[in-house]
Amino acid sequence: MKIDPNHLHILSAIIDAGGLSEGASAVNKSQPSVSRTIAMLEARLGARLFEKGRRPLRPTELCLTLAEQGRIIAQASENAGQAAAHYSGGKSGTARIAGTPIFMDGVISNMMASFQGAFPDVTIHQSYGYLPDLAEQLNAGNIDLAICPVRSADVPAGFAFKPILRGRNVIACAPSHPLARMSSVKLTDIASYPWIAPPAGSPLYADLRGALASIGITDFRVSFTGGSLASIMSVMAGSESLTVLPYSVVFMQSHSKLVTALPVKLTHPDRELVFLWREDRPVRPAVQRFRKYLEGEFFGLANHIEQKGRTAVWRG
Amino acid sequence: MKIDPNHLHILSAIIDAGGLSEGASAVNKSQPSVSRTIAMLEARLGARLFEKGRRPLRPTELCLTLAEQGRIIAQASENAGQAAAHYSGGKSGTARIAGTPIFMDGVISNMMASFQGAFPDVTIHQSYGYLPDLAEQLNAGNIDLAICPVRSADVPAGFAFKPILRGRNVIACAPSHPLARMSSVKLTDIASYPWIAPPAGSPLYADLRGALASIGITDFRVSFTGGSLASIMSVMAGSESLTVLPYSVVFMQSHSKLVTALPVKLTHPDRELVFLWREDRPVRPAVQRFRKYLEGEFFGLANHIEQKGRTAVWRG
DNA sequence: CAGTTAATATAACTCTATGATATGAAAATT
DNA sequence: AATTTTCATATCATAGAGTTATATTAACTG
């Protein structure tokens, strides 16, 4: 015997509300509607659900048994509605994000942590890559959102993008570095220290060459290359090496007292940090919410950077 | 967001069956039907449930969440159907039965025990009473079925009844009783022993007087009166008292070695043991099944009684 | 890389179930 | 007995769900 889940739901509503009319309004239906529903159910079951001719409607034992299941159904339906609303509001779901390693580790990871605090039901899958790879992953549908520094003109066709931070590179070193205590840094001072080169293929590597060229340094010694942000930081802390990093990364990591920026004005790279996604694909709510969250974080970050950078870094 | 439980059920069926067409047949619907249902659901939710343009239908994470609830709903619905079928088949539910104490304790209780073994989900409420009280309880709807000895003509109006056993009383005593070893019992022997009188008001009490009168005994000494079957049996076992009991009771209790019937032929009472119920009230399946079960048991019992009684009791 | 196959989507139409309002009937209460 | 409360019934409109037939399209195959 197949019983319509809706009917069971109505049944439980009647029992719980303690009356046919009350039950009807509990499920947003009219009293005649549920009355007929019950009558049909009784006919199909071949058994009474309520004792005949008793005015405070008295449920049969079968009725109570079925109402029990109805309650389960109501709950499940409610849960489903909640889940859908949650999902549509971006409060649950999955966001798959990828970006260049230094930014992901140095900036985004912090923001992901606070996002997770606010939206614990959103699962974030993080991975790394540079522009060509990121574009490919987006095309394959393996990730939802990419974050990387790129020239607007270089954005491949078919992608939507949104700039979130202007590129601003600085020369970074350990706070204990001899140059870090000087109020102004001369180019000749810089030239004598070894350099940590970012991973080959990363935009930062090109930035390093460009930035040094802009201040007249064309010949420099590389003491360490490759590695993640964590290894760069470690090497920097234990040596007198210098490197070029986005100021946003230095800023976010400054609390760790492992890195500081030298007051040297480099020419800014012509790239911007942008969000990239496929414009033809629907954006899942969780991804949308995650992106909006990051945009907000980056907005605040950009202000802080402008403020502090002007006084502490670009004063020269 | 309110979601139709049926849709969730369909969703889970699709997931579990591993395809839209398979899912459709799993819920006894056509493929286009469920296809459209899914399309409508997606429209209402404003989110995809299956990834677009993938042929082995690939469910979205939201879809899986909702399908989970759908599975719960399917299960509940199934349970309800089972419960209804069980109930309609009389395999679950409640049967409220009442009868005269001696019969209930001496005969029915055994049958109830085996019935419970066969139908453990049927709840039996048992109570005691004599005809006037039983009729009242039936009228009030407090019990579903009464069992008591009654003359057909005495059945009150509005009641249906079904005879299940002809009245056959015997003189009962302990197996250790001096008379129990005699192959034929003379009236003068009987006259010298004390009697246990059944509860006043019970049909058996009248039977006792009538039975003894039929064999010429009008003056007898009552050593014990009232009490339940258990107390009568106890008193009988510890004394040389005699009593009158329905042979069915003696027969059913004979395994206990506490009681036996004397080979004395009493005139049978003009009452029969009958089922009584209100003919205007619907009979719940559990009650129906219980009554049918008892009828079967009594049919077998009647045969055994005829057989054994003829050789062991009424041989005189 | 056509061509085939299998699976899903769409179209067109029917019909049942459900919705609402108005109203009748009956139990419970006063 | 009158009144109130509560449930049942009648009638009609309509959305949803069912069907079959057919178009589309992803995946497979040689």
Coordinates of N, CA, C and O in Angstrom, one line a residue, chain A residues 6-86:
Chain A
N6 N 2.7 13.5 1.5 CA 2.0 14.7 1.8 C 0.8 14.4 2.7 O 0.5 15.2 3.7
H7 N 0.1 13.3 2.5 CA -1.0 13.0 3.3 C -0.6 12.7 4.7 O -1.2 13.0 5.7
L8 N 0.5 12.0 4.8 CA 1.1 11.6 6.2 C 1.5 12.9 6.9 O 1.2 13.1 8.1
H9 N 2.0 13.8 6.1 CA 2.4 15.1 6.7 C 1.2 15.8 7.3 O 1.1 16.3 8.4
I10 N 0.1 15.9 6.5 CA -1.1 16.5 6.9 C -1.7 15.8 8.2 O -2.1 16.5 9.1
L11 N -1.6 14.5 8.2 CA -2.1 13.7 9.3 C -1.4 14.1 10.6 O -2.0 14.4 11.6
S12 N -0.1 14.2 10.5 CA 0.7 14.6 11.7 C 0.4 16.0 12.1 O 0.3 16.3 13.3
A13 N 0.1 16.9 11.1 CA -0.2 18.2 11.5 C -1.5 18.3 12.2 O -1.7 19.0 13.2
I14 N -2.5 17.5 11.8 CA -3.8 17.5 12.5 C -3.6 17.0 13.9 O -4.1 17.6 14.9
I15 N -2.9 15.9 14.1 CA -2.7 15.4 15.4 C -2.0 16.4 16.3 O -2.4 16.7 17.4
D16 N -0.9 17.0 15.8 CA -0.1 17.8 16.6 C -0.8 19.2 16.9 O -0.6 19.7 18.0
A17 N -1.6 19.6 15.9 CA -2.3 20.9 16.2 C -3.5 20.7 17.0 O -4.1 21.6 17.5
G18 N -4.0 19.4 17.1 CA -5.1 19.1 17.9 C -6.4 19.5 17.3 O -7.3 19.9 18.0
G19 N -6.5 19.3 16.0 CA -7.8 19.6 15.4 C -7.7 19.7 13.9 O -6.6 19.9 13.4
L20 N -8.8 19.5 13.2 CA -8.7 19.5 11.8 C -8.4 20.9 11.2 O -7.6 21.1 10.4
S21 N -9.2 21.9 11.8 CA -9.0 23.2 11.3 C -7.6 23.8 11.6 O -6.9 24.4 10.8
E22 N -7.2 23.5 12.8 CA -5.9 23.9 13.2 C -4.8 23.3 12.4 O -3.8 23.9 12.0
G23 N -5.0 22.0 12.2 CA -4.0 21.3 11.4 C -4.0 21.8 10.0 O -2.9 21.9 9.3
A24 N -5.1 22.2 9.5 CA -5.2 22.7 8.1 C -4.4 24.0 8.0 O -3.5 24.2 7.1
S25 N -4.5 24.9 8.9 CA -3.8 26.1 8.9 C -2.3 25.9 9.1 O -1.5 26.7 8.7
A26 N -2.0 24.8 9.8 CA -0.6 24.5 10.1 C 0.1 24.1 8.8 O 1.3 24.3 8.7
V27 N -0.6 23.6 7.9 CA 0.0 23.2 6.6 C -0.4 24.2 5.5 O -0.3 23.9 4.3
N28 N -1.0 25.3 5.9 CA -1.4 26.3 4.9 C -2.4 25.8 3.9 O -2.3 26.0 2.7
K29 N -3.4 25.1 4.4 CA -4.5 24.7 3.6 C -5.8 25.0 4.2 O -5.8 25.4 5.4
S30 N -6.8 24.9 3.4 CA -8.2 25.2 4.0 C -8.7 24.0 4.7 O -8.2 22.8 4.4
Q31 N -9.6 24.2 5.6 CA -10.1 23.1 6.4 C -10.8 22.1 5.5 O -10.6 20.8 5.6
P32 N -11.6 22.5 4.5 CA -12.3 21.5 3.7 C -11.3 20.6 2.9 O -11.5 19.4 2.7
S33 N -10.2 21.3 2.5 CA -9.2 20.5 1.8 C -8.6 19.3 2.6 O -8.6 18.2 2.1
V34 N -8.2 19.6 3.8 CA -7.6 18.5 4.6 C -8.7 17.5 5.0 O -8.5 16.3 5.1
S35 N -9.9 18.0 5.2 CA -11.0 17.1 5.5 C -11.2 16.1 4.4 O -11.3 14.9 4.7
R36 N -11.2 16.6 3.2 CA -11.3 15.7 2.1 C -10.1 14.7 1.9 O -10.3 13.5 1.6
T37 N -9.0 15.3 2.1 CA -7.8 14.4 2.1 C -7.9 13.3 3.0 O -7.6 12.1 2.7
I38 N -8.3 13.6 4.3 CA -8.4 12.5 5.3 C -9.5 11.5 4.8 O -9.3 10.3 4.9
A39 N -10.6 12.0 4.3 CA -11.6 11.1 3.9 C -11.1 10.1 2.8 O -11.4 8.9 2.8
M40 N -10.4 10.7 1.9 CA -9.8 9.9 0.8 C -8.8 8.8 1.3 O -8.8 7.7 0.9
L41 N -8.0 9.3 2.3 CA -7.0 8.4 2.9 C -7.8 7.2 3.5 O -7.4 6.1 3.4
E42 N -8.8 7.6 4.3 CA -9.5 6.5 5.0 C -10.1 5.5 4.0 O -10.1 4.3 4.2
A43 N -10.6 6.1 2.9 CA -11.2 5.2 1.9 C -10.1 4.2 1.3 O -10.4 3.0 1.1
R44 N -9.0 4.8 1.0 CA -7.9 4.0 0.4 C -7.4 2.9 1.4 O -7.1 1.8 1.0
L45 N -7.3 3.3 2.7 CA -6.8 2.4 3.7 C -7.9 1.4 4.0 O -7.5 0.3 4.5
G46 N -9.1 1.7 3.8 CA -10.2 0.8 4.3 C -10.2 0.8 5.8 O -10.6 -0.2 6.4
A47 N -9.9 1.8 6.4 CA -9.9 1.9 7.9 C -10.1 3.3 8.3 O -9.7 4.3 7.6
R48 N -10.7 3.5 9.4 CA -10.9 4.8 10.0 C -9.6 5.4 10.5 O -8.8 4.6 11.1
L49 N -9.4 6.7 10.4 CA -8.3 7.3 11.0 C -8.7 8.1 12.2 O -7.9 8.4 13.1
F50 N -10.0 8.5 12.2 CA -10.5 9.2 13.4 C -11.9 8.5 13.7 O -12.6 8.1 12.8
E51 N -12.1 8.4 15.0 CA -13.4 7.8 15.4 C -14.6 8.5 14.9 O -14.6 9.8 14.9
K52 N -15.6 7.8 14.5 CA -16.7 8.4 13.8 C -17.6 9.2 14.9 O -17.8 8.6 16.0
G53 N -18.0 10.4 14.5 CA -18.9 11.1 15.4 C -18.4 11.5 16.7 O -19.2 11.5 17.7
R54 N -17.1 11.8 16.8 CA -16.6 12.4 18.0 C -16.1 13.7 17.7 O -15.3 13.9 16.8
R55 N -16.6 14.7 18.4 CA -16.3 16.1 18.0 C -14.8 16.5 18.3 O -14.2 17.0 17.4
P56 N -14.4 16.4 19.5 CA -12.9 16.7 19.5 C -12.3 15.5 18.9 O -12.2 14.4 19.5
L57 N -11.9 15.6 17.6 CA -11.4 14.6 16.7 C -10.5 13.6 17.5 O -9.4 14.0 18.0
R58 N -10.9 12.3 17.6 CA -10.1 11.4 18.3 C -9.4 10.4 17.3 O -10.1 9.6 16.7
P59 N -8.1 10.4 17.3 CA -7.4 9.6 16.3 C -7.4 8.1 16.7 O -7.3 7.8 17.9
T60 N -7.4 7.3 15.7 CA -7.3 5.9 15.8 C -5.9 5.5 16.1 O -5.0 6.3 15.9
E61 N -5.7 4.3 16.5 CA -4.3 3.9 16.8 C -3.5 3.8 15.5 O -2.3 4.2 15.4
L62 N -4.1 3.3 14.4 CA -3.5 3.4 13.1 C -3.1 4.8 12.7 O -2.0 5.0 12.3
C63 N -4.0 5.7 13.0 CA -3.7 7.1 12.7 C -2.5 7.6 13.4 O -1.6 8.2 12.8
L64 N -2.3 7.2 14.7 CA -1.2 7.7 15.4 C 0.1 7.1 14.8 O 1.1 7.7 14.8
T65 N 0.0 5.8 14.4 CA 1.2 5.2 13.8 C 1.6 5.9 12.6 O 2.8 6.2 12.4
L66 N 0.6 6.2 11.7 CA 0.9 6.9 10.5 C 1.4 8.3 10.7 O 2.3 8.8 10.1
A67 N 0.8 8.9 11.7 CA 1.2 10.3 12.0 C 2.7 10.4 12.4 O 3.4 11.3 12.1
E68 N 3.1 9.3 13.1 CA 4.5 9.2 13.5 C 5.4 9.4 12.3 O 6.3 10.1 12.2
Q69 N 5.0 8.6 11.2 CA 5.8 8.7 10.0 C 5.7 10.1 9.4 O 6.6 10.6 8.8
G70 N 4.5 10.6 9.5 CA 4.2 11.9 8.9 C 5.1 13.0 9.5 O 5.6 13.9 8.9
R71 N 5.3 12.8 10.8 CA 6.2 13.8 11.5 C 7.6 13.7 11.0 O 8.3 14.7 10.8
I72 N 8.0 12.4 10.7 CA 9.4 12.2 10.2 C 9.5 12.9 8.8 O 10.4 13.6 8.5
I73 N 8.4 12.7 8.0 CA 8.4 13.3 6.7 C 8.4 14.9 6.8 O 9.2 15.5 6.0
A74 N 7.6 15.4 7.7 CA 7.6 16.8 7.8 C 9.0 17.4 8.2 O 9.4 18.4 7.6
Q75 N 9.6 16.6 9.1 CA 11.0 17.0 9.5 C 11.9 17.0 8.3 O 12.7 17.9 8.1
A76 N 11.9 15.9 7.6 CA 12.8 15.8 6.5 C 12.6 16.8 5.4 O 13.5 17.4 4.9
S77 N 11.3 17.1 5.2 CA 11.0 18.2 4.2 C 11.5 19.5 4.7 O 12.0 20.3 3.9
E78 N 11.3 19.7 6.0 CA 11.8 21.0 6.6 C 13.3 21.1 6.4 O 13.8 22.1 6.0
N79 N 13.9 20.0 6.7 CA 15.4 20.0 6.6 C 15.8 20.3 5.2 O 16.8 21.1 5.0
A80 N 15.2 19.7 4.3 CA 15.5 19.9 2.9 C 15.3 21.4 2.5 O 16.2 22.0 1.8
G81 N 14.2 22.0 3.0 CA 14.0 23.4 2.7 C 15.1 24.2 3.3 O 15.6 25.1 2.6
Q82 N 15.5 23.9 4.5 CA 16.5 24.6 5.2 C 17.8 24.5 4.4 O 18.5 25.5 4.2
A83 N 18.1 23.3 4.0 CA 19.4 23.0 3.3 C 19.4 23.8 2.0 O 20.4 24.4 1.7
A84 N 18.3 23.8 1.3 CA 18.2 24.6 0.0 C 18.4 26.1 0.3 O 19.2 26.7 -0.5
A85 N 17.8 26.6 1.3 CA 17.9 28.0 1.6 C 19.3 28.3 2.0 O 19.9 29.3 1.5
H86 N 19.9 27.5 2.8 CA 21.3 27.6 3.2 C 22.2 27.6 2.0 O 23.1 28.5 1.9

